[in-house]
Coordinates of C-alpha atoms in Angstrom, one line a residue:
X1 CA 92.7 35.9 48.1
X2 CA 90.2 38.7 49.3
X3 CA 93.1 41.3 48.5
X4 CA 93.5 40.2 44.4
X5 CA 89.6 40.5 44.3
X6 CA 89.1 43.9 45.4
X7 CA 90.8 45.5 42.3
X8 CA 89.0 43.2 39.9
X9 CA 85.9 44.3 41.8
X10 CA 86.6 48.0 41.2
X11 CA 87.7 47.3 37.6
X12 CA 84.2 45.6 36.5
X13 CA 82.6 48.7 38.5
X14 CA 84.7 51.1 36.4
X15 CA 83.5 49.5 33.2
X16 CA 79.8 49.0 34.0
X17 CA 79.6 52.5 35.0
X18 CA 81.2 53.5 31.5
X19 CA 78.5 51.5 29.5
X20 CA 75.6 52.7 31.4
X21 CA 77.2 56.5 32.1
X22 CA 76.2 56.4 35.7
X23 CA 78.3 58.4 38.0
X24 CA 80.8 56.1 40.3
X25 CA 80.5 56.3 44.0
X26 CA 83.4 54.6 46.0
X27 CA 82.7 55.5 49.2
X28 CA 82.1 59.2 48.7
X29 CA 79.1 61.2 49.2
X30 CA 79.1 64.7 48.0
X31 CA 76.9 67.2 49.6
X32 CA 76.3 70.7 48.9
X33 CA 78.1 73.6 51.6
X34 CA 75.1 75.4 51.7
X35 CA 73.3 72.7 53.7
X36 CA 76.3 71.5 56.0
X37 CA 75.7 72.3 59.4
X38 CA 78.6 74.7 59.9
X39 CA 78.6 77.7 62.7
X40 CA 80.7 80.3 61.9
X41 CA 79.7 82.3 65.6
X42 CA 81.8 82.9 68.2
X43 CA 82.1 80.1 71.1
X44 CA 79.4 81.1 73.9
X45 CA 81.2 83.5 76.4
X46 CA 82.1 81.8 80.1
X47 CA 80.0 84.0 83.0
X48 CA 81.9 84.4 85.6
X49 CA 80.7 84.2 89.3
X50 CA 81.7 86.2 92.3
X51 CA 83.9 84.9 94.9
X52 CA 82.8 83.8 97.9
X53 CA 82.6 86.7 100.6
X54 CA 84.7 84.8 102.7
X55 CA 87.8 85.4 100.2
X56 CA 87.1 89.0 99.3
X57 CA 87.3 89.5 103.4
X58 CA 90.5 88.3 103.6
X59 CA 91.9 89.8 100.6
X60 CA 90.6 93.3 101.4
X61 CA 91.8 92.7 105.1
X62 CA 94.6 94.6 105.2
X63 CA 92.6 98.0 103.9
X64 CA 89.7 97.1 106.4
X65 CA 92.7 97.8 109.3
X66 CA 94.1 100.6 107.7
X67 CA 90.4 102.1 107.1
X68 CA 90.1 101.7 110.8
X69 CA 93.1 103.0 111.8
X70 CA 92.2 106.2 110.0
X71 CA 88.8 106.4 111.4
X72 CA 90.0 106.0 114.5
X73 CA 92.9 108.2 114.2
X74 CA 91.2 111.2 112.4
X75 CA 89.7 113.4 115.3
X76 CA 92.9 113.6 117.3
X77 CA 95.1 115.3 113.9
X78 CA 94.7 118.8 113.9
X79 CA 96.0 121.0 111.1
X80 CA 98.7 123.8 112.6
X81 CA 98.7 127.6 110.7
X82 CA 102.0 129.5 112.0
X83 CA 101.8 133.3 111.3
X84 CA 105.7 134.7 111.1
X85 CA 106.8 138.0 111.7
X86 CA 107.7 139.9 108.3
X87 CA 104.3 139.2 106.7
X88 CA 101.7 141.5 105.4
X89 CA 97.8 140.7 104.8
X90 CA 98.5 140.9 101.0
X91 CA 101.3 139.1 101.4
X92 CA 101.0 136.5 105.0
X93 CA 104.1 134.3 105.9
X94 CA 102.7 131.3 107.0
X95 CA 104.0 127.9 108.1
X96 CA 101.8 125.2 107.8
X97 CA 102.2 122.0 109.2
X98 CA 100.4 118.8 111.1
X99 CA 99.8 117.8 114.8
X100 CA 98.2 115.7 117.3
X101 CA 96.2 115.5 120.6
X102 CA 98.4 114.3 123.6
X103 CA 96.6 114.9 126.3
X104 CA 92.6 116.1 127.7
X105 CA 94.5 119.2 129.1
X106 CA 94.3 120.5 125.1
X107 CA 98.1 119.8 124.6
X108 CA 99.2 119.1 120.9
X109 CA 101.9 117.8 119.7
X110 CA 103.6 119.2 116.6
X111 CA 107.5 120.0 114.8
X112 CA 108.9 123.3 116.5
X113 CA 110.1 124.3 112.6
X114 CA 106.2 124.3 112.5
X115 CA 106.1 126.9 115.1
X116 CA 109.3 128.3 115.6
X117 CA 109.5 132.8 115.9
X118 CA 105.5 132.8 115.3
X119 CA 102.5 136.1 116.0
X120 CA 100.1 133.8 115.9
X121 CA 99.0 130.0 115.9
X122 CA 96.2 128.2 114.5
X123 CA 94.8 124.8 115.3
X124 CA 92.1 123.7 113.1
X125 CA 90.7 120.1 113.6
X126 CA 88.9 118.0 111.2
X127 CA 85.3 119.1 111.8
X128 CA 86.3 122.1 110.6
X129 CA 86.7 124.0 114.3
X130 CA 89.2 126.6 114.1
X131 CA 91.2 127.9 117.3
X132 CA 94.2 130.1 118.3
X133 CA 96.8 127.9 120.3
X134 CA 99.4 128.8 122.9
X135 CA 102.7 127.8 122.3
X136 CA 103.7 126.4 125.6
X137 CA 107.4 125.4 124.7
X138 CA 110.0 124.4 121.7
X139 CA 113.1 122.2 121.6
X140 CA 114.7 122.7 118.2
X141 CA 117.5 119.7 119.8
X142 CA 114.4 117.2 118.9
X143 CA 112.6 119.7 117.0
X144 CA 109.4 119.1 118.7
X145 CA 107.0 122.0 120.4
X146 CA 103.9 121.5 122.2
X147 CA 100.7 123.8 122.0
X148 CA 97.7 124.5 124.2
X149 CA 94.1 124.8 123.1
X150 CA 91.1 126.1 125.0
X151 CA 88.0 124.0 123.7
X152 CA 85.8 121.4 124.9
X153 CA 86.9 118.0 126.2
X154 CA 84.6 116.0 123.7
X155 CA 87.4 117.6 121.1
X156 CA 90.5 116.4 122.8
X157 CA 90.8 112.8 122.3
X158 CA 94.4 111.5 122.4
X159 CA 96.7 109.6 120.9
X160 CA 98.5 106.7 122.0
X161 CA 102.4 106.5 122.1
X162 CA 103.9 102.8 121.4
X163 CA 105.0 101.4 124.8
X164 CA 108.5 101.5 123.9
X165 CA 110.3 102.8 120.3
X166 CA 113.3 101.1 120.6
X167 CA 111.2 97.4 119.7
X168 CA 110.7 99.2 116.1
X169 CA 111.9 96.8 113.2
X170 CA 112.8 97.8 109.9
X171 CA 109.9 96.2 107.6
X172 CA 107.5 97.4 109.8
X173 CA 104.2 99.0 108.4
X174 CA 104.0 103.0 108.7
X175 CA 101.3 104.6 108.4
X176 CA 101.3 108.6 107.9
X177 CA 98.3 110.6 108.7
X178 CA 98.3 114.7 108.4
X179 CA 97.7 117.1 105.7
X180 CA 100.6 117.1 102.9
X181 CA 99.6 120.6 100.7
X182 CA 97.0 121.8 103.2
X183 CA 94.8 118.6 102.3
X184 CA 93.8 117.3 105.6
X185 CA 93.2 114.2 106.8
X186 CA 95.2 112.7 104.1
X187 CA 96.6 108.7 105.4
X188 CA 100.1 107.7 103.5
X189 CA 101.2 104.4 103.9
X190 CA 104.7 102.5 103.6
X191 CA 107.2 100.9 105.9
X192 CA 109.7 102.0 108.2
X193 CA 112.9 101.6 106.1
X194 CA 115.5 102.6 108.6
X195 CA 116.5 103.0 112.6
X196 CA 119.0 104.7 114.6
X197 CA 119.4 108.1 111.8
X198 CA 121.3 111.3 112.4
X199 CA 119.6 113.9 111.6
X200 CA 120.0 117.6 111.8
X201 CA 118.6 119.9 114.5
X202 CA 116.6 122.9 113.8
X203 CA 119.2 124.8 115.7
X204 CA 121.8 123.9 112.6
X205 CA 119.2 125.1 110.0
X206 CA 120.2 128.4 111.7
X207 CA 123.7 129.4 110.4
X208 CA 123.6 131.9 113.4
X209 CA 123.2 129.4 115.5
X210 CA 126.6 129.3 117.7
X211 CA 126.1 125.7 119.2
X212 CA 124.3 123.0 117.3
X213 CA 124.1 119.3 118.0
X214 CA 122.7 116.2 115.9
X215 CA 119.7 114.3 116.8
X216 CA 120.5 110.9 116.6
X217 CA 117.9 107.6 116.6
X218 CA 115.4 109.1 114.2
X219 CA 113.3 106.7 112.6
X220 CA 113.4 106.5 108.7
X221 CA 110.4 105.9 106.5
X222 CA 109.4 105.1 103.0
X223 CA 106.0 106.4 103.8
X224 CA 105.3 109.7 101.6
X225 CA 105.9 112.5 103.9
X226 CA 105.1 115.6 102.2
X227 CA 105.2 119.7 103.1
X228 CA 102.4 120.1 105.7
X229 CA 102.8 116.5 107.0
X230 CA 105.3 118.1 109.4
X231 CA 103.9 117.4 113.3
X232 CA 102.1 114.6 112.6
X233 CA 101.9 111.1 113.9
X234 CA 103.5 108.0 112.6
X235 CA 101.6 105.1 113.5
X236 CA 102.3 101.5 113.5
X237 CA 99.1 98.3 112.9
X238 CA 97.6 99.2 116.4
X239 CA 97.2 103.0 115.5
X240 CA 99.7 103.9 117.9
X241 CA 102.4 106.6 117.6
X242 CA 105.5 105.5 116.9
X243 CA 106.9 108.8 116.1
X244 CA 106.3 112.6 114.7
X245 CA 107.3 113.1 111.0
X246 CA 109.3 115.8 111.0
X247 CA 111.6 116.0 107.9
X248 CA 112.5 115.0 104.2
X249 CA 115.4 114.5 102.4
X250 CA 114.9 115.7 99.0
X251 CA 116.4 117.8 96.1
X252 CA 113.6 119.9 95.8
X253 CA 111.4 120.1 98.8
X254 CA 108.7 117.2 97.7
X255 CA 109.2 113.7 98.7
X256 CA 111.6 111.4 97.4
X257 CA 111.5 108.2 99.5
X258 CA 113.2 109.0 102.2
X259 CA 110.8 110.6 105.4
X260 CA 111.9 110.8 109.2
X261 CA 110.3 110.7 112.3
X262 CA 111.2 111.5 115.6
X263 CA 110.6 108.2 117.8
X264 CA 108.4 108.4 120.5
X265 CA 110.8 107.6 123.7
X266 CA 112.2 110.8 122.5
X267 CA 108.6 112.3 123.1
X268 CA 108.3 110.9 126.6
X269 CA 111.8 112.2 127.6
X270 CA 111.2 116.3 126.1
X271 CA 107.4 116.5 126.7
X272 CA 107.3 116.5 130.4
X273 CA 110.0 119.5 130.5
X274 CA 108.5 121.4 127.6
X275 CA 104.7 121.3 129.5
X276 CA 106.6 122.1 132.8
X277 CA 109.4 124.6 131.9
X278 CA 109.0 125.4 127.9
X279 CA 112.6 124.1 127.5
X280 CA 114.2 120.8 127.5
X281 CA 117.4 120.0 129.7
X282 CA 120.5 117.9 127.7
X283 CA 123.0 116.5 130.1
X284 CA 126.3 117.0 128.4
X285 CA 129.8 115.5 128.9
X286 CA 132.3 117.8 127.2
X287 CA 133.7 115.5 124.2
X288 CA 134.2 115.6 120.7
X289 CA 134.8 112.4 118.3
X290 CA 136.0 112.3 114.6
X291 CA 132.6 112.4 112.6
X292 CA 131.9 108.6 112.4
X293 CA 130.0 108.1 109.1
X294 CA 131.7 106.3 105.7
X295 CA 133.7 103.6 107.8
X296 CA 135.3 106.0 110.5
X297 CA 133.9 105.0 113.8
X298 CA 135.7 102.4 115.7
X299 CA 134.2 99.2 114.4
X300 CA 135.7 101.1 110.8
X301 CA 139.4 102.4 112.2
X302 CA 140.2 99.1 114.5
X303 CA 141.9 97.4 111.8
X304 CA 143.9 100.0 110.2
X305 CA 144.7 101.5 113.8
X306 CA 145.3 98.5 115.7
X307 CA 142.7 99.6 118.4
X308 CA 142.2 96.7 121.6
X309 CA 138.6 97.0 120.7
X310 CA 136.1 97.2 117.5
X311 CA 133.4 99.1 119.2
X312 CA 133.1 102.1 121.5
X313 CA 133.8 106.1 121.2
X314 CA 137.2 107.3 120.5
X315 CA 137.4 110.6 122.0
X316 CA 139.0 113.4 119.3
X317 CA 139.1 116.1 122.1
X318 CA 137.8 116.8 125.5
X319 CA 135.8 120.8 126.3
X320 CA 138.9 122.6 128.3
X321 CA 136.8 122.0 131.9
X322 CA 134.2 120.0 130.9
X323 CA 132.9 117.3 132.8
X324 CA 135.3 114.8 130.7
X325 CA 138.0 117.3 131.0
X326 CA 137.3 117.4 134.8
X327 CA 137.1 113.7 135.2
X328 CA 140.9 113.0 133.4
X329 CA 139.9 111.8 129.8
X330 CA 141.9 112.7 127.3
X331 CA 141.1 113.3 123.5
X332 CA 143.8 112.9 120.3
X333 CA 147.3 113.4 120.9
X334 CA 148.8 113.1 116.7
X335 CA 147.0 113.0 113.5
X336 CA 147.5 110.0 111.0
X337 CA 145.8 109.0 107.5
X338 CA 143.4 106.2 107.1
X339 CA 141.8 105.9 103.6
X340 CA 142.9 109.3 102.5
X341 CA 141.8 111.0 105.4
X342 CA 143.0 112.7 108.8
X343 CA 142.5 110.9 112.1
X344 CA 142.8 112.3 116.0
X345 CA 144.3 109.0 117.4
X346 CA 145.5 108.4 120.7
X347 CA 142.3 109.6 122.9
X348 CA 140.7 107.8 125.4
X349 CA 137.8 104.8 123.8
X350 CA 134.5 104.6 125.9
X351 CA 133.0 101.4 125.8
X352 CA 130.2 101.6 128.2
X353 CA 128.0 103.7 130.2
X354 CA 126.7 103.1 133.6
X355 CA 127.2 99.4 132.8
X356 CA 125.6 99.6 129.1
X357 CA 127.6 99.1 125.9
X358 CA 127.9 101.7 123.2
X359 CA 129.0 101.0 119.7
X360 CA 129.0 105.0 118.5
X361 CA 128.8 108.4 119.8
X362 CA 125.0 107.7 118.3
X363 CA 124.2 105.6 121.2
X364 CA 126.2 107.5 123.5
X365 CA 124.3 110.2 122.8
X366 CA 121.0 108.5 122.4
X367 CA 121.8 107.0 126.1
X368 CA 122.3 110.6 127.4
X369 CA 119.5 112.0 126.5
X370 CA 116.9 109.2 127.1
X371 CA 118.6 107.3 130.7
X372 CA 120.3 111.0 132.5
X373 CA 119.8 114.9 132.8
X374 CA 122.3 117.7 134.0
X375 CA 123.6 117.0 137.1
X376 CA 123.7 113.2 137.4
X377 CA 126.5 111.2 137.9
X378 CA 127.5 108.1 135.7
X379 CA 130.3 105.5 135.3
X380 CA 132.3 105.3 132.3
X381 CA 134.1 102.4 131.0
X382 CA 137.3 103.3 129.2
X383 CA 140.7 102.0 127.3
X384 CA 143.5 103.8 127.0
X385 CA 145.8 102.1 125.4
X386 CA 145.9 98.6 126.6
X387 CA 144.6 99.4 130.1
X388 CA 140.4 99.1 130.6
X389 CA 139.5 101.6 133.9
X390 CA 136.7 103.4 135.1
X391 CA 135.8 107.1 135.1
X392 CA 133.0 108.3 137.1
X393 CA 131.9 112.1 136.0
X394 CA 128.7 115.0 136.5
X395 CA 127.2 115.6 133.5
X396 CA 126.7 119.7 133.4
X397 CA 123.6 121.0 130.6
X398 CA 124.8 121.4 127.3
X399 CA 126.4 124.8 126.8
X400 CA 124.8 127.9 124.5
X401 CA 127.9 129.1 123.2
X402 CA 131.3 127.5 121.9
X403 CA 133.9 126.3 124.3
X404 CA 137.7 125.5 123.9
X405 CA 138.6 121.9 122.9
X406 CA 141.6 120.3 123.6
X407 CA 142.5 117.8 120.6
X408 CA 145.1 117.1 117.6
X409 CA 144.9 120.6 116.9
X410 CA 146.1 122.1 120.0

């Protein structure tokens, strides 16, 4: 009933409003814009507040241990000035490089490429205090040199090696300190992105050089390692050494990503003989193996080979009375292709070394020149061809000049 009333309702409003022409208001009411309470400003802006110390602490932790690292690290790196023969004062050849304190006796640590055929050498430290160092020995092998300054003890504060660079990890933070472009005290951060490299000794930069051998177990490094870095320490979270930068591989000289770093147990083993006799001593067994890179050492050639074993050294050839030689082990005996390329097969496999295991001539290598020196004995384990013996030898010191090898070839 209430619905058919409404329209009648409207209807008699409709026509009262046309008889006394009064406007109609259903509802409506109309108001002017100018006096609607519109705001046309921007919303009020949010004020932000500061975090609470507590949370900036721990976000800015990680640069509060590398601040202290560097602090703590700064007085012992020393900037090294290497005057070579063939300069003039108009014209000065100069090597520049990095290098740190290793002992109160004013020894420093730097890279003997630094160093190596110098007049004069410079030591500068961060205060600004400039002295003439003595170069008390070089090992281009490791390329590493130690110097000898005459100042006063409060200068010579040294630096700590890690307790033992083999417990290095890939992932691990490295942290560079030296002076890349003569800018000293400069810190470089990254991680160490690679163990166990074979790098090139300073006696192969020499193409003179009659005898060269590789330096194996060199730490890699992301960490930007730049000219003038050379010599000084790499350090791990405690600020201790875990190495000496020493190299780049690049395409044109600056860094590319890829730094190296000699480890420290390769410190401990050449520093003692440098300080005592300004040369280093490498016991040396008289073998050669097929170069092991791109899927050619054993664990690579036991398949296509049929080798007894997937790890170990398979001796190419054997120095014509050599220690090897002189102990009965025998190097390649034909020459077959695997993968396109010649192989020495038929030489003796080592497997292990005075009871240790070794997967390449690397650690072979790496063994020799950390565990043994000229003169020692050891025990070999070897295969030749299904028969597992062993071969006790004297390691002799590495020769200076090349030596006949028995292999493939001859």
């Amino acid at each position: 009933m209430l619905q058919r009333l409404i329209p009648i309702a409207i209807l008699i409003l409709f026509i009262s409003a046309c008889i006394s022409n009064e406007p109609i208001s259903i509802g409506i009411v109309s108001t002017p814009v100018a006096d609607l309470p519109i705001n046309f400003d921007s919303p009020p802006l949010i004020q932000a507040t500061a975090i609470s110390p507590a949370i900036v602490q721990e976000a800015d932790a990680e640069y509060m241990l590398l601040s202290n690292i560097y602090e703590r690290s700064l007085l012992s790196v020393v900037n090294v000035e290497a005057d070579l023969s063939g300069g003039t004062p108009q014209n000065p050849n100069v090597n520049r490089g990095s290098g740190f304190i290793y002992d109160t006796a004013g020894h420093i640590i730097t890279n003997a490429h630094v160093v190596q055929n110098s007049t004069t050498i410079r030591v500068t430290f961060n205060d600004g205090y400039v002295t003439t160092a003595n170069l008390i020995g070089l090992d281009t092998y490791s390329d590493i040199a130690i110097l000898q300054v005459d100042t006063e003890s409060s200068r010579l504060l040294p630096m700590t090696l890690i307790a033992d660079s083999d417990l290095i990890r890939v992932g691990q933070r490295a942290i560079a300190i030296g002076n890349p472009f003569g800018l000293s005290g400069s810190m470089a951060l990254g991680i160490i992105s690679g163990l166990g490299r074979n790098l090139r000794s300073a006696e192969l930069l020499d193409a003179d050089a009659p005898v060269g051998f590789q330096n194996p177990s060199i730490i890699q490094t992301d960490t930007p390692v730049n000219p003038g870095n050379s010599g000084g320490p790499l350090l791990n979270s405690e600020g201790e050494v875990m190495g000496v930068t020493t190299a780049i591989r690049s395409q044109n000289g600056i860094f590319q990503g890829v730094g190296f770093a000699v480890p420290a147990n390769t410190l401990r083993r050449v520093i003692p003989d440098l300080i005592q006799n300004g040369r280093v001593q490498y016991a040396w067994m008289g073998i050669s193996v097929q170069p092991e890179d791109n899927g050619y050492s054993v664990a690579g050639l036991a398949e296509p080979l049929n080798l007894p074993v997937n790890q170990g050294v398979l001796l190419r050839g054997v120095t014509v009375g050599g220690p090897a030689d002189a102990s009965g082990l025998r190097g390649g005996v034909r020459t077959v292709q695997v993968r396109g390329q010649a192989v020495c097969i038929g030489g003796d496999i080592i497997v292990a070394i005075n009871g240790e295991y070794v997967a390449t001539m690397d650690e072979l290598v790496t063994y020799l020149i950390v565990n043994t020196r000229p003169n020692d004995r050891v025990n070999l384990l070897v295969v030749r061809d299904q028969v597992t013996f062993e071969v006790s030898l004297i390691l002799r010191e590495r020769p200076t000049n090349d030596a006949t090898v028995r292999d493939c070839a001859g």
